[in-house]
Coordinates of C-alpha atoms in Angstrom, one line a residue:
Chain A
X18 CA 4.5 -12.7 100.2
X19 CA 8.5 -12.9 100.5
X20 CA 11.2 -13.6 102.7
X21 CA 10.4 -11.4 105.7
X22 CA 7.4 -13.7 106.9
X23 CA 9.9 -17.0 106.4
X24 CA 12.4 -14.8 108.4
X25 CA 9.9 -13.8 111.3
X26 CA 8.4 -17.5 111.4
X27 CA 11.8 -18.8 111.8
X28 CA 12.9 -16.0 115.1
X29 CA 9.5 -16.8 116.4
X30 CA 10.3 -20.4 116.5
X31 CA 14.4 -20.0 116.7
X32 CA 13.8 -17.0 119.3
X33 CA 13.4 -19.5 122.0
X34 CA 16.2 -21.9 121.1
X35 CA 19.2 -20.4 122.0
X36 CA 21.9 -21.7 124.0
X37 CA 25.6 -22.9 123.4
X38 CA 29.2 -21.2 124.4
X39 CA 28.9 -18.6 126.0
X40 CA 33.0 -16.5 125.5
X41 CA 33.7 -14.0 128.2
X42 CA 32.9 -10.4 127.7
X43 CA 32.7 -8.0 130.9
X44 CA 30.3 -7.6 133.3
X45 CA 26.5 -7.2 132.7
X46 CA 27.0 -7.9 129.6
X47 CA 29.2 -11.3 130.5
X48 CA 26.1 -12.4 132.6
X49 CA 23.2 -11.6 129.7
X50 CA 25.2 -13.7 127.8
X51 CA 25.4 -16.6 130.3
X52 CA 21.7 -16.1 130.8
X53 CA 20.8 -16.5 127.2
X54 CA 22.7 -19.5 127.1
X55 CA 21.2 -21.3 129.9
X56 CA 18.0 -20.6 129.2
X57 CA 18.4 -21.8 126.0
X58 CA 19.4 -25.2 127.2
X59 CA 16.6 -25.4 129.8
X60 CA 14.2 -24.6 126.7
X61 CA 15.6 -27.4 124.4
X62 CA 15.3 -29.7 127.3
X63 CA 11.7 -28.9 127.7
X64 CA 11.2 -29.4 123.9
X65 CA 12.8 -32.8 123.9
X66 CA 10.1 -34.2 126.3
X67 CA 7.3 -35.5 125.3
X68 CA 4.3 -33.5 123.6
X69 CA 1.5 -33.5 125.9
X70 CA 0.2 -31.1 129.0
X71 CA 2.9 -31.7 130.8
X72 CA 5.4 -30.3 128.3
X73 CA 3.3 -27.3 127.3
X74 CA 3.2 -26.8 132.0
X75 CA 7.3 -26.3 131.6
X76 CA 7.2 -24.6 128.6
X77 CA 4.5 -22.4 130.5
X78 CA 6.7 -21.4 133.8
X79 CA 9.4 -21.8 131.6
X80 CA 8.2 -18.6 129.8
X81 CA 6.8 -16.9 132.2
X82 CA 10.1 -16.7 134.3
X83 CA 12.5 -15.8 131.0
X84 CA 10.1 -13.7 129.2
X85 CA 8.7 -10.2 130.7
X86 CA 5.4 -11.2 129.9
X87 CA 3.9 -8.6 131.9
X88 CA 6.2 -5.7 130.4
X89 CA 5.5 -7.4 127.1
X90 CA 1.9 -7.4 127.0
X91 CA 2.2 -3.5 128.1
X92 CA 4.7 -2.5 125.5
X93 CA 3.0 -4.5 122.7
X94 CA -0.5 -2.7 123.6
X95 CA 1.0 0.6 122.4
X96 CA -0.6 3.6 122.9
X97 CA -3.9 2.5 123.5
X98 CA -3.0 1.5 126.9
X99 CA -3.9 4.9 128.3
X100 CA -7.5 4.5 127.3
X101 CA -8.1 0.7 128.9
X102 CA -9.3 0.0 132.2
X103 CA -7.7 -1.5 134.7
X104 CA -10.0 -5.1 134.4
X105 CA -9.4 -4.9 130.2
X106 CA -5.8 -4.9 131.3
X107 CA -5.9 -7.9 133.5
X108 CA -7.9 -9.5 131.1
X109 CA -5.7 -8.6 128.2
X110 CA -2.2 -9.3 130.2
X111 CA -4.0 -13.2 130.8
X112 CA -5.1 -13.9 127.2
X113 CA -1.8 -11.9 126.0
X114 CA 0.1 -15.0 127.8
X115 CA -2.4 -17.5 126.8
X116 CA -1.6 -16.7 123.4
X117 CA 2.1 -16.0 123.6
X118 CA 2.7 -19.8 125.0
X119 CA 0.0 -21.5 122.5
X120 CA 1.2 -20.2 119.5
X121 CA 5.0 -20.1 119.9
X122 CA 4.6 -23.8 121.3
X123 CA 2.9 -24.3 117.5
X124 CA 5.2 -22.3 116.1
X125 CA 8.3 -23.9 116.9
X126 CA 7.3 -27.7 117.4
X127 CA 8.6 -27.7 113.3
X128 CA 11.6 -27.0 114.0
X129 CA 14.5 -29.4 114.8
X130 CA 18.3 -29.6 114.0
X131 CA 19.6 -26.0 114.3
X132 CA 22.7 -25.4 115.9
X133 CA 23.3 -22.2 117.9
X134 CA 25.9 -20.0 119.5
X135 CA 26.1 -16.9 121.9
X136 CA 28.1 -13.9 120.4
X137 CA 28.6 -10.4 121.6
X138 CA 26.3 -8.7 124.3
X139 CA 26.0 -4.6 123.3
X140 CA 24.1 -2.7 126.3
X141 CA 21.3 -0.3 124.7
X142 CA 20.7 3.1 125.6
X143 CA 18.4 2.4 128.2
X144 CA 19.8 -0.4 131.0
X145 CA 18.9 -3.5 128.6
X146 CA 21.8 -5.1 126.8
X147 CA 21.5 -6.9 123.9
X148 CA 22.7 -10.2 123.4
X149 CA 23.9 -11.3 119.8
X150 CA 23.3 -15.4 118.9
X151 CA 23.7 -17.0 115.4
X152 CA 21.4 -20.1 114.9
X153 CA 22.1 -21.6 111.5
X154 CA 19.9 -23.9 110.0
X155 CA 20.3 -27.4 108.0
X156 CA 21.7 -26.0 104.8
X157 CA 24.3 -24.1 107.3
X158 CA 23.0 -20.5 106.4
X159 CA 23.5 -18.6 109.6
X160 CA 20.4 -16.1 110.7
X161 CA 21.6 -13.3 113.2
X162 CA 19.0 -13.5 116.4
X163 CA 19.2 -10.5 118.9
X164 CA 18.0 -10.6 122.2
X165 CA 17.3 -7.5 124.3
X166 CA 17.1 -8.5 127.7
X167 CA 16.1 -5.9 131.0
X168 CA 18.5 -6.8 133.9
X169 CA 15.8 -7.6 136.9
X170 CA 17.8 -7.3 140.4
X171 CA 19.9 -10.4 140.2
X172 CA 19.1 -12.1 137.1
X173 CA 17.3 -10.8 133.2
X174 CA 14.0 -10.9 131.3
X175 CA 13.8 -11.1 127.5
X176 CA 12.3 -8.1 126.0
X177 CA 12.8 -8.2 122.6
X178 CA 14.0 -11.2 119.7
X179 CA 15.1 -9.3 117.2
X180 CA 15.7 -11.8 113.5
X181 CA 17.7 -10.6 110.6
X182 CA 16.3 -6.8 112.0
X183 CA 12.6 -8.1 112.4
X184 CA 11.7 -7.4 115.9
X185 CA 8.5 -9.8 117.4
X186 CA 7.6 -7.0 119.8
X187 CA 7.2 -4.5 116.7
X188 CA 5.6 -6.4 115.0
X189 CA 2.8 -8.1 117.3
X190 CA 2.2 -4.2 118.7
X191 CA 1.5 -3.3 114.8
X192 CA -0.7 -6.3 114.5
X193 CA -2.5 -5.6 118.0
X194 CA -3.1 -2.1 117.0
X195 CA -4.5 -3.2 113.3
X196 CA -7.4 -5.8 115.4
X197 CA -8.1 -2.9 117.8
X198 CA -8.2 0.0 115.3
X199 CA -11.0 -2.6 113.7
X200 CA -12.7 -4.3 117.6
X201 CA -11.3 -2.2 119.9
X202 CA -9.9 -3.7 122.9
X203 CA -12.3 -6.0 123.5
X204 CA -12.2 -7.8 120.3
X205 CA -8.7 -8.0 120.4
X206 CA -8.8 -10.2 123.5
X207 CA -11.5 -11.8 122.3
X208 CA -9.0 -12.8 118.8
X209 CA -6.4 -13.0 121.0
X210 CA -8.3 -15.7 123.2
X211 CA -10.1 -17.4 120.0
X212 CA -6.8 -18.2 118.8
X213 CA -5.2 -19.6 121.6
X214 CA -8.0 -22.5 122.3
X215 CA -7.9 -22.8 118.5
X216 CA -4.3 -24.6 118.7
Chain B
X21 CA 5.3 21.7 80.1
X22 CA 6.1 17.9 79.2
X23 CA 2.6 17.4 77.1
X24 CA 1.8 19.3 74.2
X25 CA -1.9 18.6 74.2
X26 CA -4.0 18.3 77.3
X27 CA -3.9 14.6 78.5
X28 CA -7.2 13.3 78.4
X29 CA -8.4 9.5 79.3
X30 CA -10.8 8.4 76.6
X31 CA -12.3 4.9 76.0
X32 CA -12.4 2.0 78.2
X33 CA -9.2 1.8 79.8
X34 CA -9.5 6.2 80.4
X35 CA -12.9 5.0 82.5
X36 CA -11.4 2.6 84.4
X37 CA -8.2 4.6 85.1
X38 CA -11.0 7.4 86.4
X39 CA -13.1 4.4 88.1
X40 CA -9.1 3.5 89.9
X41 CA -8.4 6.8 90.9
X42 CA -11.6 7.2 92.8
X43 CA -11.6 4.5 94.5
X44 CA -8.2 5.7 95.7
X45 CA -9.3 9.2 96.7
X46 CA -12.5 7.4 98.3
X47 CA -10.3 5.2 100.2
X48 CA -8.2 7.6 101.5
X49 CA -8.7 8.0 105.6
X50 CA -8.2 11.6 107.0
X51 CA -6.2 11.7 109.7
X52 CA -8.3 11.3 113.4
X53 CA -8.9 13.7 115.6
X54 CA -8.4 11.5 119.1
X55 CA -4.7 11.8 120.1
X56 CA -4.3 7.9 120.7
X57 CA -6.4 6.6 117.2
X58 CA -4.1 9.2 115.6
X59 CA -0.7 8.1 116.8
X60 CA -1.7 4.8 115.9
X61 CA -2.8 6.2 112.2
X62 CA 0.7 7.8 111.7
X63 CA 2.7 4.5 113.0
X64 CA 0.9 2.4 110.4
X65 CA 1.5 4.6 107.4
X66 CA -1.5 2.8 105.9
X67 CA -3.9 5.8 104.7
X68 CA -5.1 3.8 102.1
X69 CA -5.9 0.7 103.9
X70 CA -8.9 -0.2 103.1
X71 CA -8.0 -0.4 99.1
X72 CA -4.8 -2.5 100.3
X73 CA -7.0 -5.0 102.4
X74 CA -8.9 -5.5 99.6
X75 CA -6.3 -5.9 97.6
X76 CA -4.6 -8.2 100.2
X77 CA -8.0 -10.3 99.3
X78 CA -7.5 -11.0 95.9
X79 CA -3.6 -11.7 96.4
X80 CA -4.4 -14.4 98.6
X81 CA -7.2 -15.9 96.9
X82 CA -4.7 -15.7 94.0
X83 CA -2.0 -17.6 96.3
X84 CA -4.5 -19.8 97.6
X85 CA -6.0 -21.4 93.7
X86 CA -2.7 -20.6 92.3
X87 CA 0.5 -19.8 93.8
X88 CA 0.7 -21.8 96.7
X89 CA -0.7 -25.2 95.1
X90 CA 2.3 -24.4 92.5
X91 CA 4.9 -24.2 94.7
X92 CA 3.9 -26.8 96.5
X93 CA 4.2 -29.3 93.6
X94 CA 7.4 -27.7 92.8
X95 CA 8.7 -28.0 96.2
X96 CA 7.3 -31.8 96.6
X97 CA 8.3 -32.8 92.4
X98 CA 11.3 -31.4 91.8
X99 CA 14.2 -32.4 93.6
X100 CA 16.5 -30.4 95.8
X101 CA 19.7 -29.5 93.6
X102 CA 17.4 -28.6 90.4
X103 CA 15.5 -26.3 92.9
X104 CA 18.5 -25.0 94.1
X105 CA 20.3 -24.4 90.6
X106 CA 16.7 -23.2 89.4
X107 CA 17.1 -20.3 92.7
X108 CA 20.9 -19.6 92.0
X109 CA 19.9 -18.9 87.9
X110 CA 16.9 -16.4 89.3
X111 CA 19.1 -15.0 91.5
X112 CA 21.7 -14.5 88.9
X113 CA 19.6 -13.1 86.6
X114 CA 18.9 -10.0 89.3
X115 CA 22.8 -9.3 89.5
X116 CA 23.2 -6.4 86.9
X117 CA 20.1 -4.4 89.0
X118 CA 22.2 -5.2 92.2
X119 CA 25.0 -4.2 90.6
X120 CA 23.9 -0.6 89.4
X121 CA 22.3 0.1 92.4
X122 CA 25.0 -0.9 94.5
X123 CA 27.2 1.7 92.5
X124 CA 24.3 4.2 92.7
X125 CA 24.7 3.9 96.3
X126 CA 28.6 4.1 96.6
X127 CA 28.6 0.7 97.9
X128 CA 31.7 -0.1 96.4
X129 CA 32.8 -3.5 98.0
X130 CA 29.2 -4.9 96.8
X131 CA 29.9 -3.4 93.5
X132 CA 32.7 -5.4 92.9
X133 CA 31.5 -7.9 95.0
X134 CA 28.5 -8.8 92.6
X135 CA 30.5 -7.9 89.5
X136 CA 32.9 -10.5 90.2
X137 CA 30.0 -12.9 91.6
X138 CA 28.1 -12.2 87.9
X139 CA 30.7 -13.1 85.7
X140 CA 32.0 -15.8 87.8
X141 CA 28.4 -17.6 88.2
X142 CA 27.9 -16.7 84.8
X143 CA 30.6 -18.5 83.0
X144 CA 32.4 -21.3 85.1
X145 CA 28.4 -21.5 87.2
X146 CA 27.1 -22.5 83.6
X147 CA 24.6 -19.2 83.2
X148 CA 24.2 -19.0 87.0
X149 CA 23.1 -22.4 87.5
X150 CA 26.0 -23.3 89.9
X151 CA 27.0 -21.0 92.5
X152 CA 30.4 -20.4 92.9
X153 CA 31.5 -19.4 96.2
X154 CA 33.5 -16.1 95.8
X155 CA 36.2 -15.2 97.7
X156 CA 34.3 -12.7 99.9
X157 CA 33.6 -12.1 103.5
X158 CA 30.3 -12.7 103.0
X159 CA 28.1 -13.3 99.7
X160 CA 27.4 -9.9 97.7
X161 CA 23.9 -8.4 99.2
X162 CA 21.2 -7.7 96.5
X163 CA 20.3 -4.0 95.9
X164 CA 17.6 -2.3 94.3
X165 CA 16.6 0.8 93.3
X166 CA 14.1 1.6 96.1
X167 CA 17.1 0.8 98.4
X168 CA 19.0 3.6 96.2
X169 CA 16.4 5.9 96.8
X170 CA 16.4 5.2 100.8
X171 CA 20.3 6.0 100.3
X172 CA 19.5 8.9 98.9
X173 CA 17.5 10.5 101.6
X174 CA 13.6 9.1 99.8
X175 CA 10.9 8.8 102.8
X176 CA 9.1 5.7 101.9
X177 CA 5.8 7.1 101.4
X178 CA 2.6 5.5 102.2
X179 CA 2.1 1.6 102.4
X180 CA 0.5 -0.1 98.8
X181 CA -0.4 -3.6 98.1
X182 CA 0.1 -3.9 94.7
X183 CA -1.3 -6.4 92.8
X184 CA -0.3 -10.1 92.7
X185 CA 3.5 -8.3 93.8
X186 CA 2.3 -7.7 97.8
X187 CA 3.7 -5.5 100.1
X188 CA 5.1 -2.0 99.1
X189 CA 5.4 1.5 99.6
X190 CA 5.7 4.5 97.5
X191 CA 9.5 4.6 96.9
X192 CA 9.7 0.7 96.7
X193 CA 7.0 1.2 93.7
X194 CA 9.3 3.9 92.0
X195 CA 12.3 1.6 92.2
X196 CA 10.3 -1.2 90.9
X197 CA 9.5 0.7 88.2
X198 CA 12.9 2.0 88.1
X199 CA 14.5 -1.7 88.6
X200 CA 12.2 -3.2 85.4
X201 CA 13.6 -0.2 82.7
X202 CA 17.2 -1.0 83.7
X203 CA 17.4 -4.4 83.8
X204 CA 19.3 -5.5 80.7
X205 CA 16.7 -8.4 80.8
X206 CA 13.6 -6.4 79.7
X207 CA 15.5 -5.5 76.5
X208 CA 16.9 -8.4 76.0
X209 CA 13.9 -11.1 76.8
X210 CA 11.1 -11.4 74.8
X211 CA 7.6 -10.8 76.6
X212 CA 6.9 -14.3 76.9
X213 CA 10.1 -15.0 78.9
X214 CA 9.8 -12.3 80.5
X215 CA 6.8 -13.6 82.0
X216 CA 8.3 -17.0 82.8
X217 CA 11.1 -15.2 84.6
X218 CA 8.5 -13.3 86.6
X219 CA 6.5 -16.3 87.0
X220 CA 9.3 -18.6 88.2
X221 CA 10.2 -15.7 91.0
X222 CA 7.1 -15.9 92.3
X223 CA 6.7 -19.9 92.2
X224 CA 10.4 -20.1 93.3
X225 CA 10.0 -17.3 96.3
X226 CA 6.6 -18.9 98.1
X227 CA 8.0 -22.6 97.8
X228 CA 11.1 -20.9 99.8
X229 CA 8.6 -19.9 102.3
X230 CA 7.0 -23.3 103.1
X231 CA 5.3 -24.2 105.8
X232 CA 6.3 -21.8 108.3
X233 CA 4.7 -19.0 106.7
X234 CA 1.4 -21.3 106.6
X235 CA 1.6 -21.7 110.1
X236 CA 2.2 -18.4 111.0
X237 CA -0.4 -17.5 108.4
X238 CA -2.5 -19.8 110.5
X239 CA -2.0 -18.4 114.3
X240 CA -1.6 -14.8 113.1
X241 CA -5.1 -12.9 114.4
X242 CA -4.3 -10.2 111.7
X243 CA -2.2 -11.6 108.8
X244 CA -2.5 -8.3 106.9
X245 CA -1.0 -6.1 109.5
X246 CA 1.6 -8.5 110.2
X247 CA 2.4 -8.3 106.8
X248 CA 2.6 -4.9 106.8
X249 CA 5.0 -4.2 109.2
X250 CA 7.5 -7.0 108.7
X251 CA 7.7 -6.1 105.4
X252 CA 8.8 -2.0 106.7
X253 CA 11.0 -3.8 109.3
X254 CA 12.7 -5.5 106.4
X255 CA 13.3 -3.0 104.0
X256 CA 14.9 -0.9 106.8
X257 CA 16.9 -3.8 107.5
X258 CA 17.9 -4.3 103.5
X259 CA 18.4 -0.5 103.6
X260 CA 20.6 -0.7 106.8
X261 CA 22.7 -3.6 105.3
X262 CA 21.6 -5.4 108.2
X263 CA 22.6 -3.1 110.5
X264 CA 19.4 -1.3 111.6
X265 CA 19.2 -0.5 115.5
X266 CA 16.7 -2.8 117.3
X267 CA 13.4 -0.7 117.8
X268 CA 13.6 0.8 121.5
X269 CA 10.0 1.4 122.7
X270 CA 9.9 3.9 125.2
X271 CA 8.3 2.4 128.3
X272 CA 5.4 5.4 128.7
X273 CA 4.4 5.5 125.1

C-alpha cells in the first residue's frame, strides 16, 4: 500500500512511451539508443489515434515487433518452464501476449502529458545494453525508466523496463509463479486469459 | 539472563499471544522436496504466506470501507496546494529519523543534506508546510532504520504483512520498531496526535496512489504477489540509493 505500486503502474504505462533526443554515444550502444527513441515516437503515434480495434491492431504489431514477446513469456515463466509441455507453452506464449497487449493498452490509456528524453546506453554483462530515459510527469518530477534491450541481428528487442529499480519482468515472473504455485500452469493461462477478455 | 522470573503469558491478552503464535508456527510451510516448487519457495521468501494472505484480506477490506473512500474525498475536497503543504509537513515531520539514519549509515552528504533541509523547511517553510528548495543536487533521500540495518550487512528475513501497515520483512519490522522509539515525535506528541500523524500518512500516502494503483489493482491476476515483490524490489532500490543493478535473469533458469 505505498509508493512502489504508483511507481510500477506508472513504468508499466510510461515503459512504452519513450522517445525524444537521442545525443551520440558509440556504437551499439549509439543505435539502442536511437532505437528506443523511435520506437517511442511510433508508439505515441499509435496512442494518438483513435481508440477503437484498429488502434489496439497497431499497438498489437507494434508490440510484438519491439518487445521479445516470445523471450518474455519464457523468462517470466521462471523455473517451471522445465516441467510444461510443449502445447502448455504454445498455449501460454498466446495468452502471455493476449494479456501483455490488453492490459498495458488499459494501463496506459490514463496517461497523457509526460515529456521524455533518451540518456545514456550502459551494455550489461550479457550482449543487452541498457538504455537510460527520464520521463517526468506534470508536476515536473523526473522518474528514471531503464530499458534493457537484446541486440537481434540488425536491429533490438526490449527485454526489460526497469522504473525507479522496479523491473516488470521481475515482477510479472513473481506474480506468475504466486498463480501457479496455487493452479498450476493451467490455471495461470486460464487467469491470464480471463483477464485479458475482461478489459 | 534479562528476566528475573520466568515470563509467563497469563490472562486474555497471554491466550491470545499463545492463540498468535500458533497460528504462526501452523502457518509456517516447510520447504518442498521437488527441485522446481522449491526454487520457486526460496525466490518468494514467503514461508509464512498463508498468515500474510490472510492478512492481505483484512488490509484491503480495511482500504476498501476505509482508506481508500478517505483518500478519495481528500483527494477530490481538498484542493491541490493544501494537499501539497499537508504532504511536505508529513514529510517534514519524518526528517530527524532520516537524519539519524543517514548518519548511522555514513551517508554524510544526506546527513547534511536533510539537516539543512529540516531546519530550513522548519523555520522559513512555516513548520514544514512550504518546501524550500535547498541548494542540493538533488533533494535529501529519506532513510530509515531498516535501510540502516541493510547497510549494515542485515539479510531481510522472511516477508510479513503486518497489519493495517502492509508489506514488510523481518528487518524492515525491527527498524520500524527501531524508527518509532527514536523519533523525537513519539516523546514529544501526545497519543492522540500521534495517531492523527499516523492516520494522515496513511490517508495522505494512498490518495498519492490514485487511480493507477486501482487499475493496476484491477488487471493484476495476483495482486498479493505483485505486492510482494515490488515492494522487495523497492526496498533494494531505497537501500541502493537508487542505484541497484537491473535484475539479469539467466536465459536457462
Amino acid at each position: 500500500m505505498n509508493l512502489p505500486m504508483f511507481r510500477l503502474a506508472r513504468v508499466l504505462a510510461l515503459g512504452f512511451l519513450v522517445l525524444s533526443t537521442a545525443p551520440a554515444a558509440a556504437d551499439v550502444s549509439q543505435d539502442a539508443q536511437t532505437f528506443v527513441s523511435d520506437n517511442g515516437d511510433r508508439m505515441i503515434a499509435i496512442l494518438d489515434e483513435p481508440a477503437g480495434a484498429e488502434r489496439s491492431e497497431h499497438f498489437y504489431n507494434w508490440l510484438r515487433e519491439v518487445f521479445a514477446l516470445d523471450k518474455l513469456a519464457e523468462l517470466a515463466l521462471g523455473p517451471y518452464r522445465q516441467n510444461a509441455s510443449d502445447e502448455q507453452l504454445a498455449e501460454y506464449n498466446q495468452a502471455f501476449a493476449d494479456y501483455i497487449v490488453t492490459t498495458y493498452l488499459t494501463r496506459f490509456n490514463a496517461f497523457t502529458g509526460y515529456s521524455f528524453q533518451v540518456g545514456q546506453a550502459k551494455p550489461m554483462n550479457n550482449n543487452d545494453v541498457a538504455v537510460r530515459t527520464t520521463i517526468t510527469d506534470q508536476s515536473g518530477k523526473p522518474i528514471i525508466v531503464d530499458f534493457r534491450v537484446r541486440p537481434t541481428g540488425g536491429s533490438f528487442q526490449v527485454i526489460d523496463v526497469v522504473v525507479e529499480g522496479l523491473s516488470m519482468l521481475k515482477t510479472q515472473r513473481d506474480e506468475f509463479s504466486a498463480v501457479i504455485q496455487r493452479k498450476g500452469l493451467d490455471g495461470l493461462i486460464a487467469s491470464l486469459q480471463e483477464s485479458s477478455l475482461s478489459q | 539472563m534479562f528476566l528475573q522470573q520466568p515470563f509467563r503469558f497469563s490472562g486474555r491478552s497471554g491466550r491470545i499471544a499463545v492463540a498468535a503464535l500458533l497460528t504462526i508456527v501452523a502457518a509456517c510451510a516447510t520447504p518442498p522436496e521437488d527441485p522446481v516448487e522449491r526454487q520457486v519457495f526460496y525466490e518468494a521468501n514467503d514461508p509464512i504466506e498463508p498468515l500474510n494472505r490472510y492478512v492481505y484480506d483484512v488490509n484491503t477490506a480495511v482500504d476498501d470501507v476505509a482508506l481508500m473512500p478517505l483518500s478519495t474525498m481528500y483527494r477530490e475536497g481538498v484542493p491541490e496546494p493544501l494537499r501539497n503543504g499537508i504532504k511536505n509537513f508529513l514529510q517534514n515531520l519524518s526528517m530527524p529519523v532520516t537524519i539519524l539514519n543517514s548518519a548511522l549509515q555514513g551517508d554524510w552528504d544526506n546527513t547534511v543534506d536533510s539537516t539543512v533541509s529540516f531546519f530550513i523547511n522548519t523555520t522559513a517553510g512555516l513548520g514544514g508546510i512550504f518546501d524550500i528548495p535547498g541548494n542540493f543536487d538533488e533533494e535529501p533521500r529519506r532513510e530509515d532504520f531498516g535501510q540502516t540495518l541493510a547497510v549494515w550487512g542485515m539479510a531481510e528475513g522472511a516477508f510479513i504483512e503486518l497489519p493495517l501497515i502492509g508489506p514488510s520483512n523481518v528487518r524492515d519490522t525491527v527498524g520500524l520498531g527501531v524508527d518509532i522509539l527514536t523519533d523525537p515525535l513519539t516523546y514529544l506528541l501526545t497519543p492522540g496526535w500521534s495517531y492523527a500523524r499516523a492516520g494522515a500518512e496513511g490517508v495522505n500516502k494512498r490518495s498519492e496512489l490514485g487511480e493507477e494503483y486501482d487499475t493496476m489493482r484491477d488487471t493484476s491476476i495476483d495482486f498479493y504477489a505483485t505486492v510482494r515483490s515490488l515492494y522487495r524490489q523497492d526496498r533494494d532500490a531505497a537501500i541502493a540509493n537508487g542505484d541497484a543493478d537491473m535484475p539479469l535473469f539467466n536465459d536457462d533458469d
